[in-house]
Structures are given as C-alpha cells and as structure tokens.
C-alpha atoms as one frame of an Amber mdcrd trajectory, in Angstrom:
protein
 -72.782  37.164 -16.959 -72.655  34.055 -19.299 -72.760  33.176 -22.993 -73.775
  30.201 -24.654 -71.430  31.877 -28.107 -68.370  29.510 -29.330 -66.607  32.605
 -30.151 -65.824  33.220 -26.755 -64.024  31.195 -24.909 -65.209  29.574 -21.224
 -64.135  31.176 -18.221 -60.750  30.155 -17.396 -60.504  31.945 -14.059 -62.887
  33.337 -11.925 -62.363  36.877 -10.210 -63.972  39.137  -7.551 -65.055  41.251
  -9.960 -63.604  40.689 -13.536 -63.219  37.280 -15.200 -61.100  35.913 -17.626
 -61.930  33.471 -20.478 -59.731  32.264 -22.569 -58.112  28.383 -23.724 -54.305
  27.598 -22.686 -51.844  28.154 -25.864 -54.287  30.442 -27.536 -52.784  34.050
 -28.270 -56.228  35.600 -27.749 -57.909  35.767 -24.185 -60.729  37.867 -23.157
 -61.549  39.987 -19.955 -65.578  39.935 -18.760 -66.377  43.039 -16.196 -69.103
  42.250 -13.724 -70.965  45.090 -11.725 -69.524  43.852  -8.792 -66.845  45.466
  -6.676 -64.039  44.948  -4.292 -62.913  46.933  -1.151 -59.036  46.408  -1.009
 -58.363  42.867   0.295 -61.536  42.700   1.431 -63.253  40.997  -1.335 -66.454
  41.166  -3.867 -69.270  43.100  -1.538 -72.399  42.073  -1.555 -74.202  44.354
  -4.001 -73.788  45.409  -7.057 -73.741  48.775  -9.363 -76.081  48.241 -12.478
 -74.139  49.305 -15.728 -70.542  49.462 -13.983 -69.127  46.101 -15.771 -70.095
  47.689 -19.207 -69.008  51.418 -18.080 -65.640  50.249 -16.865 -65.222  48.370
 -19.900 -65.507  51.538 -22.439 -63.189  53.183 -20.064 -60.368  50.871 -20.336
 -60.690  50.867 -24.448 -61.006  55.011 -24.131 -57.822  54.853 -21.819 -55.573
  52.679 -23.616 -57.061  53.555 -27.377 -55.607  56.983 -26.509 -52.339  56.074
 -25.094 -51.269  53.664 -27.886 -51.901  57.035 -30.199 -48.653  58.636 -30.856
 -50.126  61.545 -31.632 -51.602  61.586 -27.731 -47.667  62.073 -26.445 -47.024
  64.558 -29.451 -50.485  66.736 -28.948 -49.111  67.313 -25.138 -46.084  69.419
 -25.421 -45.405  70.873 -22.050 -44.694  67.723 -20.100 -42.336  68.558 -16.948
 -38.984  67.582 -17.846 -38.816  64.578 -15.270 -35.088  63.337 -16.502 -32.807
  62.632 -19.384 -34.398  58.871 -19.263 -37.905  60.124 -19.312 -37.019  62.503
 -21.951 -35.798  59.570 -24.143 -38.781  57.188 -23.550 -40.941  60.771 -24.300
 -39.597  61.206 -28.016 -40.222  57.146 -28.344 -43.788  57.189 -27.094 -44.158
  60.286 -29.793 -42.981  58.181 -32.455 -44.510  54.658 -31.677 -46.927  54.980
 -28.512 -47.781  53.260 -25.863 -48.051  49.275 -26.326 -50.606  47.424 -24.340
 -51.443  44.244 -23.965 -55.334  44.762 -24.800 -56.585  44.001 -28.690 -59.523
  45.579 -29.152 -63.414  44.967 -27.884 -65.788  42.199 -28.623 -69.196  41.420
 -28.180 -70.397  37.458 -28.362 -69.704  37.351 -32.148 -66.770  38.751 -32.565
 -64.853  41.939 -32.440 -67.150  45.023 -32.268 -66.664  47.013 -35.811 -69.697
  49.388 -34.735 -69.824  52.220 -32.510 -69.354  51.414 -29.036 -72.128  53.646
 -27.888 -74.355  50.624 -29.940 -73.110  47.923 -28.079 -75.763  45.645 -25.972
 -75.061  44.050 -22.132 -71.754  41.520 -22.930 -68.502  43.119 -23.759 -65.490
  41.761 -24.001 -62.022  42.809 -24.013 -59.507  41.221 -26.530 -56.088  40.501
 -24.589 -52.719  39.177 -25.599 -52.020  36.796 -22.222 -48.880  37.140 -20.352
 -47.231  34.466 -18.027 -47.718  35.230 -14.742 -44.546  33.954 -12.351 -45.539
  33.711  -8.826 -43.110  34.121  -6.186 -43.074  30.777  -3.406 -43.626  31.016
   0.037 -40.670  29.248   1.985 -42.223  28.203   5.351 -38.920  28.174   7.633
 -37.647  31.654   6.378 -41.870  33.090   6.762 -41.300  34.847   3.397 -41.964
  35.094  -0.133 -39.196  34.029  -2.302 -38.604  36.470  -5.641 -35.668  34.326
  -6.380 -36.952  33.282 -10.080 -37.003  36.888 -11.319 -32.855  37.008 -11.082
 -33.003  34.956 -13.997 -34.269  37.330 -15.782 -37.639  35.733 -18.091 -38.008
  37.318 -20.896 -41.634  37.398 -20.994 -44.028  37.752 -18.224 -45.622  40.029
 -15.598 -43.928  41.899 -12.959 -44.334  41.163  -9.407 -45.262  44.513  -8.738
 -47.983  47.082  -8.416 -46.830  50.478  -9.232 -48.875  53.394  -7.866 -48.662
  56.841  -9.096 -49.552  59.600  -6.723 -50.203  63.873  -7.175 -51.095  64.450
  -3.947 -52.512  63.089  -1.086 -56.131  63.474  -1.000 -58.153  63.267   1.978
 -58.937  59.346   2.953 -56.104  58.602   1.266 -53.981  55.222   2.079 -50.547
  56.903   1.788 -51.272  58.493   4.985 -51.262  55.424   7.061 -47.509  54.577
   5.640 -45.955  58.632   6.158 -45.275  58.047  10.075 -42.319  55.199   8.297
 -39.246  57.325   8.454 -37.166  54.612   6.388 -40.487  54.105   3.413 -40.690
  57.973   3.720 -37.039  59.094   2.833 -36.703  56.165  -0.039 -39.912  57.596
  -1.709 -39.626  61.258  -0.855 -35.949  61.757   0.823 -37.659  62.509   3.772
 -39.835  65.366   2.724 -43.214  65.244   4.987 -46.085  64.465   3.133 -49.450
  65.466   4.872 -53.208  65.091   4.037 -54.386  67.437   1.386 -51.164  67.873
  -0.199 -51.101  69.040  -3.973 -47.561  69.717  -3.831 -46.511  67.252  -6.204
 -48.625  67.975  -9.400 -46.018  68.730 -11.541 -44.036  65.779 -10.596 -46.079
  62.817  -9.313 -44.633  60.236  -6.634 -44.682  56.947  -7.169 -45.148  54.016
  -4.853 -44.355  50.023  -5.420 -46.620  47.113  -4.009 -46.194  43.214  -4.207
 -48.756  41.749  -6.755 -48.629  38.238  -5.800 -48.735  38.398  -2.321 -52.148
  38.042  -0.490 -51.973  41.300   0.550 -50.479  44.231  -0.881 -47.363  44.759
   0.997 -45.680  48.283   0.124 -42.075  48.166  -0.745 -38.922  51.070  -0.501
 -37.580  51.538  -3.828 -34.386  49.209  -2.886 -37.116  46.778  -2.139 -39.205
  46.888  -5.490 -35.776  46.717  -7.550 -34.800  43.622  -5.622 -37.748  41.299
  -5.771 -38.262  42.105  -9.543 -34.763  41.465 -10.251 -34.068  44.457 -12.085
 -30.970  46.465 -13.225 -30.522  50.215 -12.093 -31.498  51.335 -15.426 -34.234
  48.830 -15.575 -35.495  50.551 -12.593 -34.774  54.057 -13.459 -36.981  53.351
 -16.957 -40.225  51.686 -14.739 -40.145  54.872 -12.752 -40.302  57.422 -15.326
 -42.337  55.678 -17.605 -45.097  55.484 -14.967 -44.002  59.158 -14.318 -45.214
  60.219 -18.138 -48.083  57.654 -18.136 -49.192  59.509 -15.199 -48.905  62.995
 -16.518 -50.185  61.649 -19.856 -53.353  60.461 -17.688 -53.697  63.370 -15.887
 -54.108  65.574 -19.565 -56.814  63.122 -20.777 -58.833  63.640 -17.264 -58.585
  66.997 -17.249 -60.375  67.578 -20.803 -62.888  65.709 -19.129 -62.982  68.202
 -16.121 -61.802  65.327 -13.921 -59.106  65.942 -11.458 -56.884  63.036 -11.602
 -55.000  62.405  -7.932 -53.346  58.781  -8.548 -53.496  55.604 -10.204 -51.813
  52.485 -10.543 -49.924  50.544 -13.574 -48.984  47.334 -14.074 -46.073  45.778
 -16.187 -45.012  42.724 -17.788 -41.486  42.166 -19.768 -42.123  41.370 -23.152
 -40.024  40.237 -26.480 -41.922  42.787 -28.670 -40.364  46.266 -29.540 -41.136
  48.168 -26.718 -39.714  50.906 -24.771 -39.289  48.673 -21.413
C-alpha cells in the first residue's frame, strides 16, 4: 500500500505485516496495516486476506477509543476484586481512563473527521512514538543483556510482552510450557492447568515474554521483573493493570457475543500522568 500524499510521512520501517511511517524528531508517526499475516516467528505468509489491513485498523480505534473512555471502567461495576493495587488503579481508570499511545485515524489528507464506516482503502493510525531500548547480545556469556533498564529511562518501551490468559483453549500455546514445574508454580503456584480449562474467568493469568529477542522467550515472574528492571510495586501495578485491561476487554467482547480467551499488552514508561 503506498501514497504519493505529503501529509503522510514515508515509511520509516518496514514490517511483516504493519508498517510504520513517520520522520525522526517528529511527535506524530503513523501505523499502515497490510492484509498480510504472520504465523508466530514464522514470518509474513504468502497470501493475503482482502480487507484485513483496513478491518484490523477500525478494530484497534474501536478498542482503544473505548478504553481511554472513563465512563467504559465506570459503566462496568462488578469487576472481581483482584487486589488493593488493582482496586486503586480501578477508581483512577474511572476518573481519567486508559492512556494510549494512539492519536486518532487518518486517511492521506489528514485526520478522518467523517464516519469511519465512509472511509476508502488507506488508513492510517496517528501514534505518539516511543523509544524503543534494545537489550545487547554479549557473545561470551550467549545472552541478552537487560542491563540498561536498571537505570531506570524514563521514557520508553518495555522489554516485555505481557499475555493475558482465561483459560486454555484447545491449540493453545500455554500447553506446550505446563509440563515446566518451576514456569508453572511462578505463574500458577503449581496449580495444573490442562487443555480446555475455563477455570480462570473470573481472574485471568497472566504470562511475560521478551519483546526484543528474536524469538519470544517466556519468562517466570522473577524473570520478567528482572530484565525490565522494575521495583516490586512496579511489578505488582503491570500485573493488575493487565488484570483489569483484560476483564475490561473481556466486557466489550462479550456485547459483541465474542468470547474473549486471551490477549496480549504492551507497555512503555512514560513522563505523562499516567497510572504506570
């Protein structure tokens, strides 16, 4: 998908199946959707599905145009009380919302003031960029060195991948990591998880992979906390926020008659007034 409009910018980077324009130092970046589509690691597959780019597009504006509402968190009142911290981050989320890094759609002139449903082929979404801090491979030690998140930036995106989980569907990847005793008891103190499983619907489980890694390598809680150089209550706040996202998620599915199973959230730190 290209545009010959000066409004948006050149692609900047190139992905499997999403790119990214934008120009360095600008506050404004955009995200293009292809109809391409990735399996895992695997890469972009050979095909394509007509209309997905543009689909997947009004999706993400639907999704995070109703979690930035405050009213969304107030409308929902019988969230399960997850803990004391979520129950703080619930009343702020009530009051302010949800604050994402996405700024609205746009089409090759500009942003899109009309219905969506009127909106042709290109669509764009409006982004505030985040720096993204790679860990290093070091060579001699065969590992990937987090070291530059214990001093703690101030802005930028988390090293991790942060999957939510309420149950275990059939197919699903969690099963291939239940036979680890040690991943099993940091995630679920032991309790046996088994294909199928809707046990945890009131209370989903959540899982932490590396982001920068070349492939997704799935991390114990102790783990996660260490390579993203966070405090205990730094920690304590990812995990229930993702908790209430989750269940918040799970409400906006289910008035579409969609049964939600799991999901996965990203984070970066940020200097704006936010609850993280």
């Amino acid at each position: 998908m290209e545009t010959n409009s000066s409004v948006i910018p050149e692609i900047y980077r190139k992905g499997s199946v999403k790119n990214v324009r934008g120009r360095p130092k600008e506050d404004l970046w955009f995200f293009e959707f292809s109809d391409g589509y990735s399996i895992f690691d695997w890469g972009t597959m050979p095909d394509e599905l007509s209309g997905k780019g543009k689909s997947l597009a009004l999706t993400c504006v639907a999704i995070y145009s109703w979690l930035n509402r405050s009213e969304a968190w107030s409308e929902k009142a019988n969230y399960p009380s997850f803990s004391e911290t979520a129950d703080i981050y619930l009343n702020w989320l009530k009051e302010k919302g949800l604050k994402a890094h996405l700024r609205g759609s746009w089409d090759n002139e500009g942003p899109f003031l009309r219905p969506l449903s009127d909106i042709g082929e290109n669509i764009f979404l409006a982004f505030r960029p985040f720096e993204v801090i790679r860990p290093t491979w070091k060579e001699i030690e065969r590992l990937w060195d987090y070291s530059i998140f214990k001093k703690r930036p101030s802005s930028g995106m988390l090293p991790l991948e942060v999957i939510f989980r309420f149950g275990v569907p059939k197919g699903s990847s969690f099963t291939k990591r239940s036979s680890d005793k040690k991943y099993l008891q940091s995630l679920t103190g032991g309790r046996p998880l088994k294909e199928g499983d809707d046990g945890l619907w009131e209370y989903p489980l959540i899982e932490f992979s590396t982001k920068w890694e070349p492939e997704d390598r799935y991390l114990t809680y102790e783990e996660a906390q260490e390579i993203a150089g966070l405090s205990d209550g730094e920690f304590e706040s990812l995990c229930e926020l993702n908790r209430l996202v989750a269940y918040q998620l799970k409400n906006l599915f289910k008035e579409a008659n969609i049964t939600l199973w799991d999901g996965k959230c990203e984070w970066a730190f940020s200097e704006e007034e936010g609850p993280f």
